[in-house]
């Protein structure tokens, strides 16, 4: 199985919006299932470099929609294992290189399918191997993590590393205190966090930094009122959320912003119902999937983050998502 | 990573037979090209021809990180085994050896390859990463003066990028990196007799001027304000500013925000004002501080002045939530400092809160929490 990624193709008429504001569950399930069958579209091939993450996003969406079996488990597992490289990292797809981003997706899928033991049976010492790959990417001096052997660092990788290691039960392999120190160095006076020390606060980076602190059990370091204030200002009058002051709204921030608010107990500082309205308007009612803004092309990335945003704000009928 | 701002288009079924055939041909061509590159890399054919194949792929799909890795392997191979420099690429600076010249040629040509890609895909992480990697490579293979010239060119490139998109956070991150590298590779390096290298190599003054320029062209450029707030404490340290100079700087910044707040909906301005106010706090860390010797009396003075200034805005803007938000926030801190209560009353604070609840129902949960925590 090698599937589920890349923009799908959306509705027929330009900018067609859902006629009624409800969640088109069946359409979304069909949309996600169809992503594997799009090999006759150039886009399918142009998105191979994020296939494993695409699979994770699709599976998560299906879990939240209450249809975890809509993709065949054994084929998913086979594909995940086919992405494992000799160095213990996962690549986006076979024939690609290991990278932190896909290693995290690989581990997340294994955990979601409750397949970590099975993974160890099929790949001897698999869990440990993967954990070591991740641990080796920690920078001993600064505590931050590189994405791969080429060395680029980013708080996205730091969060991913802690997340995957905690799923594997092996955070002991890294220096968590150093990692926390690095997160602190990325903090800004507005309460938010940037991608590296000195960088401007950005909702995506806030999520990775707060998520990392949550995993490390150090949420005490967050100025909740200040950060909650900054995050709540991300909501615009149309109900959507942006990632930084004076930028456009986008469905993917429904996840970054809302889960961060949930982690610091400030979820009630934005309007959940207005956000739900905005997300529902971004659906493609005919072919399924959710886009960044109403009328735009859907893709699996915005589909999962839209559904996760709905789940976090307690939209009826969805499985509750864990904000971390 | 995903599609942003792309309008929905006709679905697969709607494609005509001809368009479909064309797409299938394109797929075949693309998949062939990928297979060809993969095969060559697996067989360690790190030739300039294979490099050209990766260029072809990356122009089509700059998000394919593995192809960038392939490209690095090829370049690395040539850095280690530089071909004899050709007669045409005669070095301008005669200081370079033939092999250094060929490394420089490779790096320069690769940097050039990236420029149109950056312009077309300014948010693609991998392109920025590859650029940084190339420049880091120059450090290990080329003399310091050449490296410095390369970084110098980057400063003008990133200036152009930020003129095209003033908020691109890749651009701002890159600018900070370039500046840090230029400071590191300063020409004064290696001169043992230069007593204070930190002052000679620092670019903090020119970067501060750059933020002024960016702000003057757009008061809503929060990225520039942000960078400014990070530069000021360092600037003061490097100027070895005394207490008076530090106060002068803080006052000047407050005055600047006054100008910006002519438009009370300017969110960037409010966030910057808030960051200045946060430097007054006794909890403000040293690395972010502007004035170092604030007494509580000083603090109250600043709070009273700023509260008065913001209050004055109410004369013209009674329906701008930012005004009430700032008043309430600053008043709350002011009350804490030395139990200050001259500049505002509880009745006033209660009024500001009601206005916020009226004007900003989206965040009613926040205002309700503040109502409780302040006992309003
Ligand atoms: Zn998005």
XYZ file of C-alpha atoms and ligand atoms in Angstrom:
701
model
C 0.000 0.000 0.000
C 1.441 3.315 -0.948
C -1.101 5.977 -0.622
C -2.840 8.897 0.808
C -1.094 12.020 0.075
C -1.103 15.054 -1.981
C -3.833 17.373 -2.984
C -6.878 15.598 -4.225
C -9.112 17.175 -6.761
C -12.057 19.046 -5.480
C -15.466 20.224 -6.592
C -16.578 20.883 -10.129
C -17.805 24.440 -10.114
C -15.321 27.014 -8.993
C -15.638 28.033 -5.379
C -18.608 25.810 -4.700
C -19.471 25.854 -1.022
C -21.368 23.365 1.091
C -25.084 24.159 0.962
C -25.648 23.245 4.586
C -23.203 23.408 7.427
C -22.737 19.815 8.455
C -19.789 17.461 8.380
C -19.799 15.255 5.286
C -18.352 12.210 7.028
C -18.911 9.646 4.273
C -17.533 11.963 1.611
C -14.366 12.514 3.620
C -13.900 8.780 4.180
C -14.302 8.096 0.467
C -11.956 10.965 -0.345
C -9.218 9.554 1.881
C -9.675 6.043 0.540
C -9.514 7.364 -3.015
C -6.113 8.974 -2.526
C -4.421 5.643 -3.105
C -6.115 5.228 -6.444
C -4.883 8.401 -8.035
C -1.799 7.056 -9.719
C -2.998 8.436 -13.027
C -2.587 11.956 -11.703
C 0.743 13.760 -11.890
C 0.097 15.245 -8.459
C 0.250 11.766 -6.937
C 3.841 11.394 -8.105
C 4.831 14.933 -7.271
C 3.858 14.355 -3.620
C 5.693 11.091 -3.045
C 8.167 12.963 -0.802
C 5.509 13.219 1.920
C 3.694 9.910 1.425
C 4.235 8.494 4.925
C 3.047 11.700 6.599
C 0.105 11.737 4.200
C -0.760 8.247 5.335
C -0.580 9.355 8.963
C -2.839 12.342 8.284
C -5.349 10.174 6.414
C -5.410 7.509 9.115
C -5.785 10.072 11.887
C -8.701 11.665 10.067
C -10.353 8.253 9.705
C -9.822 7.508 13.404
C -11.416 10.820 14.360
C -14.300 10.142 11.986
C -14.841 6.844 13.820
C -13.812 4.684 10.846
C -10.337 3.453 11.747
C -10.689 0.363 9.564
C -11.434 2.222 6.360
C -7.846 1.588 5.283
C -6.626 -2.038 5.397
C -4.362 -2.370 8.455
C -1.952 -4.953 7.079
C -1.300 -2.991 3.915
C -0.681 0.140 5.951
C 1.804 -1.734 8.138
C 3.572 -3.205 5.130
C 3.969 0.237 3.659
C 5.270 1.754 6.891
C 7.863 -0.988 7.249
C 8.880 -0.596 3.613
C 9.846 3.007 4.464
C 12.262 1.963 7.220
C 15.883 2.620 6.265
C 19.088 0.902 7.379
C 19.967 3.795 9.682
C 16.785 3.247 11.716
C 14.934 6.258 10.354
C 11.846 6.251 8.204
C 11.730 7.857 4.776
C 8.650 9.419 3.201
C 8.533 6.481 0.783
C 10.843 3.653 -0.274
C 13.671 5.096 -2.402
C 13.730 8.237 -0.279
C 16.057 9.192 2.585
C 15.415 9.010 6.331
C 14.194 12.162 7.966
C 12.874 13.096 11.403
C 9.541 14.241 9.982
C 8.776 10.831 8.448
C 10.283 8.896 11.334
C 7.780 10.612 13.594
C 4.946 9.793 11.181
C 6.084 6.161 11.037
C 6.117 5.838 14.818
C 2.778 7.636 15.132
C 1.147 5.226 12.682
C 2.600 2.192 14.484
C 1.299 3.545 17.778
C -2.104 4.408 16.359
C -2.493 0.890 14.968
C -1.235 -0.558 18.243
C 1.456 -2.252 16.197
C 4.669 -1.442 18.078
C 5.066 -5.031 19.333
C 4.308 -6.373 15.901
C 6.927 -4.000 14.518
C 9.531 -5.484 16.871
C 8.547 -8.973 15.758
C 8.912 -8.126 12.097
C 12.030 -6.007 12.453
C 14.283 -7.360 15.159
C 15.073 -4.606 17.674
C 13.051 -2.248 15.520
C 11.824 0.067 18.240
C 15.246 0.556 19.750
C 16.767 1.114 16.324
C 14.297 3.858 15.512
C 14.725 5.473 18.935
C 18.510 5.516 18.483
C 18.165 7.150 15.080
C 16.147 9.923 16.709
C 18.395 10.260 19.758
C 21.490 10.601 17.578
C 20.015 13.699 15.991
C 20.067 15.650 19.252
C 22.664 18.382 19.345
C 24.572 17.762 22.596
C 25.373 21.406 23.271
C 22.129 23.175 22.447
C 19.672 20.354 23.105
C 17.904 20.910 19.817
C 17.364 18.280 17.119
C 18.428 18.020 13.503
C 16.074 16.692 10.830
C 18.597 14.279 9.378
C 22.315 13.707 8.864
C 22.600 17.013 6.990
C 22.026 18.869 10.213
C 19.273 21.471 9.777
C 17.612 22.198 13.101
C 14.108 23.417 13.846
C 11.754 23.243 16.834
C 9.507 21.062 14.638
C 12.158 18.348 14.844
C 12.599 18.774 18.581
C 8.891 18.296 19.217
C 8.734 15.379 16.785
C 11.655 13.684 18.488
C 10.154 13.948 21.966
C 6.756 12.878 20.683
C 8.074 9.774 18.900
C 10.391 8.838 21.755
C 7.571 9.112 24.257
C 5.399 6.848 22.078
C 8.321 4.404 21.997
C 8.809 4.766 25.753
C 12.438 5.803 25.276
C 12.742 9.481 26.155
C 15.538 8.361 28.486
C 17.821 8.158 25.428
C 17.960 11.943 25.101
C 18.716 14.945 27.270
C 15.179 16.214 27.903
C 16.362 19.070 30.158
C 18.619 20.400 27.409
C 15.753 20.191 24.956
C 13.571 22.162 27.366
C 16.326 24.758 27.668
C 16.354 25.132 23.920
C 12.580 25.609 23.821
C 12.948 28.318 26.445
C 15.532 30.051 24.290
C 12.930 30.253 21.492
C 10.394 32.057 23.730
C 9.396 35.632 22.948
C 8.044 38.440 25.110
C 4.598 38.071 23.514
C 4.318 34.661 25.166
C 4.838 32.783 21.881
C 7.728 30.813 20.409
C 9.730 30.985 17.197
C 11.459 28.388 15.045
C 14.855 29.194 16.606
C 16.173 31.641 19.194
C 15.440 35.173 17.999
C 12.711 34.168 15.556
C 9.228 35.684 15.527
C 6.380 33.841 17.254
C 4.413 31.622 14.909
C 1.410 29.436 15.777
C 2.997 26.310 14.264
C 6.105 26.808 16.379
C 4.000 27.576 19.443
C 2.395 24.180 19.004
C 5.734 22.385 18.694
C 7.249 24.186 21.685
C 4.244 23.859 23.978
C 3.815 20.229 22.852
C 7.460 19.540 23.681
C 7.072 21.146 27.108
C 3.893 19.125 27.721
C 5.714 15.875 26.917
C 8.608 16.931 29.138
C 6.155 17.717 31.949
C 7.300 21.354 32.011
C 4.166 23.324 31.146
C 4.919 25.298 34.317
C 7.383 27.260 32.162
C 4.611 28.667 29.971
C 3.058 32.074 30.725
C -0.440 30.751 30.087
C -2.310 34.039 30.189
C 0.110 35.802 27.907
C 0.374 32.956 25.410
C -3.374 32.314 25.622
C -3.964 35.974 24.823
C -1.675 35.858 21.798
C -3.230 32.605 20.555
C -6.779 33.856 21.020
C -5.990 36.883 18.849
C -5.369 34.439 15.984
C -9.139 34.121 15.550
C -10.501 36.466 12.910
C -14.044 37.731 12.552
C -14.835 35.019 9.980
C -14.116 32.423 12.669
C -10.916 31.128 11.038
C -7.486 31.292 12.660
C -4.235 32.732 11.345
C -0.667 31.837 12.278
C 0.749 35.295 13.028
C -0.630 38.809 13.478
C -2.135 40.286 10.328
C -1.954 37.155 8.192
C -4.771 35.273 6.469
C -6.851 32.583 8.145
C -6.136 28.941 7.256
C -7.740 25.652 8.331
C -4.415 24.087 9.319
C -4.112 26.580 12.188
C -7.284 25.055 13.609
C -4.951 22.393 14.849
C -1.815 24.346 15.811
C -3.676 27.106 17.637
C -6.525 25.146 19.154
C -4.449 22.260 20.459
C -1.989 24.750 21.988
C -4.901 26.496 23.694
C -6.151 23.134 24.934
C -2.737 22.241 26.383
C -2.695 25.435 28.451
C -6.402 25.198 29.432
C -7.443 28.280 27.459
C -9.573 26.615 24.789
C -12.548 28.720 25.869
C -10.677 31.903 24.922
C -11.799 31.578 21.288
C -15.218 30.898 19.811
C -15.447 27.185 19.057
C -18.733 27.487 17.201
C -17.425 30.230 14.897
C -14.359 28.142 14.163
C -16.502 25.098 13.400
C -18.558 27.157 10.963
C -15.398 28.263 9.192
C -14.007 24.718 8.931
C -17.299 23.304 7.670
C -17.355 25.962 4.935
C -13.974 24.709 3.727
C -15.337 21.244 2.925
C -15.811 20.002 -0.596
C -19.374 18.708 -0.248
C -19.277 16.700 -3.484
C -15.954 14.897 -3.411
C -14.945 15.166 0.235
C -11.857 16.736 1.745
C -11.199 20.106 3.382
C -9.178 23.029 2.019
C -7.254 25.923 3.602
C -10.026 28.427 2.874
C -13.541 28.128 1.440
C -13.504 27.241 -2.246
C -9.856 26.231 -2.455
C -8.366 22.912 -3.481
C -8.671 20.264 -0.774
C -5.810 18.086 0.447
C -5.355 15.457 3.127
C -3.232 17.785 5.288
C -6.029 20.350 5.683
C -8.597 17.574 5.894
C -7.053 16.056 9.021
C -6.330 19.386 10.689
C -9.851 20.607 9.949
C -11.375 17.462 11.432
C -9.012 17.627 14.413
C -10.078 21.249 14.974
C -13.703 20.143 14.961
C -12.918 17.325 17.365
C -11.013 19.601 19.776
C -13.954 22.000 19.850
C -16.256 19.046 20.620
C -18.104 18.816 17.333
C -20.710 16.078 17.831
C -20.035 12.586 16.538
C -16.248 12.812 16.377
C -13.736 10.840 18.385
C -11.940 13.113 20.844
C -8.394 13.952 19.891
C -5.451 14.227 22.284
C -4.080 17.769 21.916
C -0.462 16.618 22.158
C 3.716 20.846 2.280
C 0.154 21.306 1.201
C -1.882 23.388 -1.174
C -2.525 26.922 -0.056
C -4.652 29.403 -1.894
C -5.205 27.143 -4.907
C -8.769 27.380 -6.245
C -10.730 24.158 -6.672
C -10.557 22.838 -10.198
C -12.422 20.343 -12.309
C -12.161 16.772 -11.022
C -10.546 13.861 -12.770
C -13.696 12.677 -14.475
C -13.999 15.928 -16.323
C -10.675 15.606 -18.079
C -10.958 14.901 -21.768
C -9.268 11.877 -23.273
C -6.570 14.076 -24.729
C -5.767 15.879 -21.505
C -5.677 12.541 -19.745
C -3.250 11.112 -22.279
C -1.058 14.159 -21.853
C -1.021 13.788 -18.090
C -0.078 10.114 -18.353
C 2.832 11.054 -20.605
C 3.965 13.653 -18.126
C 3.832 11.082 -15.329
C 5.895 8.637 -17.322
C 8.481 11.269 -18.090
C 8.684 12.331 -14.451
C 8.861 8.803 -13.062
C 11.585 7.956 -15.586
C 13.618 10.949 -14.559
C 13.332 10.033 -10.875
C 14.374 6.436 -11.625
C 17.333 7.636 -13.659
C 18.572 9.880 -10.857
C 18.060 7.190 -8.215
C 19.961 4.642 -10.266
C 22.903 6.953 -10.813
C 23.102 7.867 -7.155
C 22.873 4.240 -6.064
C 25.798 3.494 -8.381
C 27.655 6.536 -7.070
C 27.818 8.239 -10.443
C 28.344 11.661 -8.981
C 28.828 13.423 -12.285
C 27.955 16.915 -13.435
C 25.470 15.300 -15.836
C 23.598 13.706 -12.939
C 23.697 17.058 -11.153
C 21.911 18.524 -14.161
C 19.279 15.783 -13.902
C 18.615 16.705 -10.277
C 18.269 20.346 -11.371
C 15.608 19.280 -13.816
C 13.739 17.399 -11.086
C 14.038 20.123 -8.478
C 12.776 22.808 -10.822
C 9.649 20.743 -11.140
C 9.418 19.676 -7.532
C 11.567 21.588 -5.037
C 9.811 19.822 -2.139
C 11.454 16.476 -2.904
C 14.010 16.501 -0.106
C 15.741 13.311 -1.205
C 16.729 14.894 -4.504
C 18.304 17.791 -2.601
C 20.290 15.185 -0.644
C 21.415 13.577 -3.908
C 22.536 16.967 -5.100
C 24.615 17.460 -1.975
C 26.277 14.075 -2.410
C 27.297 15.014 -5.924
C 28.574 18.430 -4.913
C 30.428 17.004 -1.928
C 32.160 14.568 -4.228
C 33.336 17.411 -6.449
C 34.418 19.543 -3.519
C 36.667 16.703 -2.426
C 37.886 15.872 -5.921
C 37.845 19.199 -7.712
C 38.454 18.965 -11.452
C 41.338 21.031 -12.757
C 40.076 24.564 -13.210
C 39.475 25.393 -16.825
C 41.255 28.269 -18.510
C 38.027 30.261 -18.817
C 37.346 30.366 -15.107
C 40.454 32.364 -14.401
C 40.275 33.607 -10.861
C 39.718 37.304 -10.350
C 41.205 37.182 -6.919
C 44.504 35.497 -7.614
C 44.643 34.202 -4.073
C 42.605 31.131 -5.005
C 44.238 27.891 -6.015
C 42.898 26.097 -9.060
C 40.960 23.623 -6.946
C 39.539 26.378 -4.743
C 38.462 28.198 -7.856
C 36.583 25.179 -9.089
C 34.864 24.748 -5.718
C 33.907 28.421 -5.826
C 32.567 28.008 -9.357
C 30.400 25.081 -8.266
C 29.050 26.927 -5.243
C 28.395 30.142 -7.142
C 26.606 28.334 -9.899
C 24.477 26.383 -7.423
C 23.594 29.581 -5.533
C 22.528 31.034 -8.859
C 20.399 27.977 -9.611
C 18.503 28.537 -6.348
C 17.556 32.175 -6.905
C 14.650 31.682 -9.328
C 13.471 28.743 -7.213
C 13.407 30.906 -4.083
C 11.475 33.565 -5.928
C 8.952 31.000 -7.151
C 8.740 29.020 -3.895
C 9.669 31.432 -1.101
C 8.144 29.206 1.580
C 9.943 25.994 0.681
C 12.184 24.986 3.588
C 14.431 22.740 1.506
C 15.580 25.493 -0.864
C 16.596 27.769 2.005
C 18.307 24.802 3.692
C 20.278 23.950 0.593
C 21.423 27.542 0.297
C 22.670 27.551 3.882
C 24.398 24.240 3.309
C 26.245 25.589 0.257
C 27.482 28.576 2.205
C 28.586 26.381 5.081
C 30.513 24.286 2.578
C 32.298 27.385 1.387
C 33.626 27.862 4.912
C 35.375 24.501 4.855
C 36.808 24.820 1.367
C 37.543 28.474 0.678
C 39.613 31.281 2.188
C 37.891 33.563 4.687
C 37.818 36.578 2.410
C 35.999 34.632 -0.299
C 33.546 33.206 2.205
C 32.819 36.653 3.474
C 32.123 37.934 -0.027
C 29.623 35.124 -0.548
C 27.786 35.977 2.685
C 27.873 39.660 1.757
C 25.992 38.854 -1.457
C 23.444 36.954 0.609
C 22.626 40.070 2.584
C 21.591 41.892 -0.556
C 19.675 38.848 -1.803
C 17.685 38.536 1.399
C 17.042 42.286 1.305
C 15.446 41.830 -2.103
C 13.440 38.820 -0.893
C 12.096 40.798 2.048
C 11.141 43.665 -0.236
C 9.012 41.202 -2.213
C 7.427 39.673 0.884
C 7.951 41.778 3.984
C 6.708 39.135 6.395
C 8.310 35.946 5.003
C 9.621 34.305 8.157
C 12.103 32.211 6.199
C 13.455 35.499 4.902
C 13.774 37.056 8.351
C 15.337 33.907 9.793
C 17.757 33.864 6.904
C 18.613 37.509 7.431
C 19.474 36.855 11.092
C 21.633 33.924 10.038
C 23.457 35.896 7.342
C 24.144 38.710 9.788
C 25.469 36.273 12.383
C 27.770 34.735 9.761
C 29.018 38.109 8.569
C 29.787 39.041 12.151
C 31.651 35.769 12.511
C 33.596 36.202 9.273
C 34.404 39.815 9.862
C 37.557 41.136 8.165
C 38.927 42.165 11.549
C 39.150 38.471 12.480
C 42.649 37.301 13.083
C 44.074 40.708 13.914
C 45.555 40.060 17.312
C 46.024 43.763 18.007
C 42.358 44.689 17.672
C 41.454 45.143 21.302
C 37.672 44.962 21.076
C 36.606 42.721 18.221
C 33.002 42.517 19.363
C 32.431 46.172 18.544
C 34.203 46.006 15.232
C 32.422 42.948 13.964
C 28.930 43.659 15.198
C 26.246 44.613 12.697
C 23.685 45.443 15.307
C 23.704 49.165 14.460
C 23.120 48.653 10.752
C 20.471 46.023 11.396
C 18.713 48.402 13.754
C 18.689 51.004 10.986
C 17.334 48.359 8.623
C 14.339 47.714 10.903
C 13.692 51.477 11.038
C 13.670 51.548 7.256
C 11.295 48.578 7.007
C 8.997 50.051 9.643
C 8.922 53.437 7.947
C 7.768 51.810 4.743
C 5.105 49.766 6.558
C 4.133 50.376 10.160
C 2.205 47.093 10.136
C 5.308 44.979 9.534
C 5.372 43.040 12.767
C 8.382 40.994 11.672
C 10.444 44.186 11.559
C 9.142 45.309 14.944
C 9.954 41.908 16.354
C 13.525 42.030 15.094
C 13.872 45.535 16.480
C 12.790 44.406 19.939
C 15.493 41.726 19.847
C 18.184 44.142 18.637
C 17.704 47.009 21.091
C 19.072 45.351 24.257
C 22.152 44.181 22.370
C 22.592 47.554 20.757
C 22.559 49.275 24.143
C 25.056 46.800 25.560
C 27.410 47.277 22.664
C 27.144 51.047 22.880
C 27.896 50.617 26.566
C 24.928 52.895 27.071
C 24.620 54.523 30.481
C 21.384 54.824 32.451
C 20.418 58.083 30.766
C 21.025 56.756 27.255
C 18.930 53.691 28.032
C 16.017 55.811 29.215
C 16.342 57.956 26.136
C 16.091 54.869 23.945
C 12.993 53.618 25.751
C 11.323 57.016 25.453
C 12.165 57.215 21.770
C 10.583 53.816 21.181
C 7.468 54.777 23.089
C 7.235 57.928 20.972
C 7.585 55.840 17.839
C 4.652 53.664 18.867
C 2.617 56.828 19.419
C 3.086 57.642 15.744
C 2.110 54.131 14.757
C -1.008 54.181 16.859
C -2.465 56.891 14.663
C -4.078 53.796 13.195
C -5.512 52.127 16.311
C -6.278 48.923 14.398
C -2.554 48.401 13.767
C -2.090 45.136 15.654
C 1.676 45.069 15.135
C 1.936 48.389 16.850
C 0.005 47.193 19.868
C 2.130 44.075 20.157
C 5.252 46.197 20.023
C 3.876 48.589 22.599
C 3.099 45.596 24.771
C 6.655 44.310 24.381
C 8.037 47.694 25.493
C 5.718 47.620 28.500
C 6.922 44.117 29.342
C 10.493 45.413 29.626
C 9.321 47.470 32.612
C 8.507 44.359 34.591
C 10.881 43.311 37.380
C 10.677 39.845 35.833
C 12.012 41.031 32.475
C 15.128 38.936 31.784
C 18.412 40.823 31.437
C 18.832 39.892 27.770
C 15.536 41.624 26.936
C 15.876 44.635 29.224
C 16.190 48.231 28.014
C 16.471 50.288 31.214
C 18.403 48.403 33.880
C 17.874 50.483 37.022
C 14.107 50.886 37.203
C 12.633 51.643 40.611
C 8.977 51.041 41.332
C 8.563 54.789 41.247
C 9.963 54.819 37.685
C 7.675 51.982 36.728
C 4.608 53.811 37.971
C 5.731 56.872 36.060
C 5.934 54.940 32.800
C 2.616 53.218 33.406
C 0.898 56.484 34.231
C 2.245 58.185 31.134
C 1.362 55.339 28.782
C -2.060 54.819 30.339
C -2.748 58.531 29.867
C -1.630 58.376 26.248
C -3.800 55.372 25.457
C -6.748 56.843 27.347
C -6.523 59.899 25.177
C -7.192 57.681 22.183
C -10.657 57.031 23.553
C -11.614 60.558 22.508
C -11.435 59.485 18.881
C -11.861 55.726 18.985
C -14.573 54.428 21.233
C -15.154 51.221 19.280
C -11.604 49.942 18.972
C -11.136 46.924 21.182
C -7.336 47.264 21.178
C -7.551 50.492 23.137
C -9.614 48.910 25.921
C -7.503 45.787 25.889
C -4.300 47.776 26.370
C -5.837 49.933 29.092
C -7.106 46.960 31.027
C -3.907 45.003 30.683
C -1.625 47.867 31.698
C -3.929 48.965 34.500
C -3.818 45.479 35.977
C -0.011 45.504 36.075
C 0.052 49.103 37.287
C -2.155 48.184 40.235
C 0.343 45.498 41.195
C 3.304 47.880 41.175
C 3.325 49.831 44.372
C -0.485 49.547 44.576
C -0.651 52.339 42.031
C -4.163 53.730 41.674
C -3.732 57.320 40.641
C -4.013 56.720 36.922
C -7.101 54.543 36.902
C -10.007 53.512 39.064
C -11.762 50.203 39.457
C -14.862 51.782 37.951
C -12.866 52.664 34.861
C -11.428 49.184 34.624
C -14.896 47.716 34.914
C -16.055 49.981 32.093
C -13.145 48.945 29.860
C -13.934 45.311 30.500
C -17.622 45.774 29.584
C -16.561 47.476 26.368
C -14.286 44.571 25.542
C -17.086 42.119 26.178
C -19.315 44.162 23.887
C -16.790 44.719 21.092
C -15.052 41.358 21.089
C -17.517 38.527 21.719
C -15.221 35.988 19.978
C -12.944 36.074 23.015
C -15.659 36.411 25.638
C -14.180 33.460 27.556
C -10.979 35.410 28.019
C -12.728 38.588 29.157
C -14.833 36.598 31.603
C -11.707 35.034 33.095
C -10.106 38.459 33.432
C -13.273 39.777 35.052
C -12.955 37.067 37.680
C -9.215 37.304 38.208
C -9.265 41.086 38.607
C -12.370 40.988 40.774
C -14.269 43.343 38.476
Zn -2.666 25.621 5.710
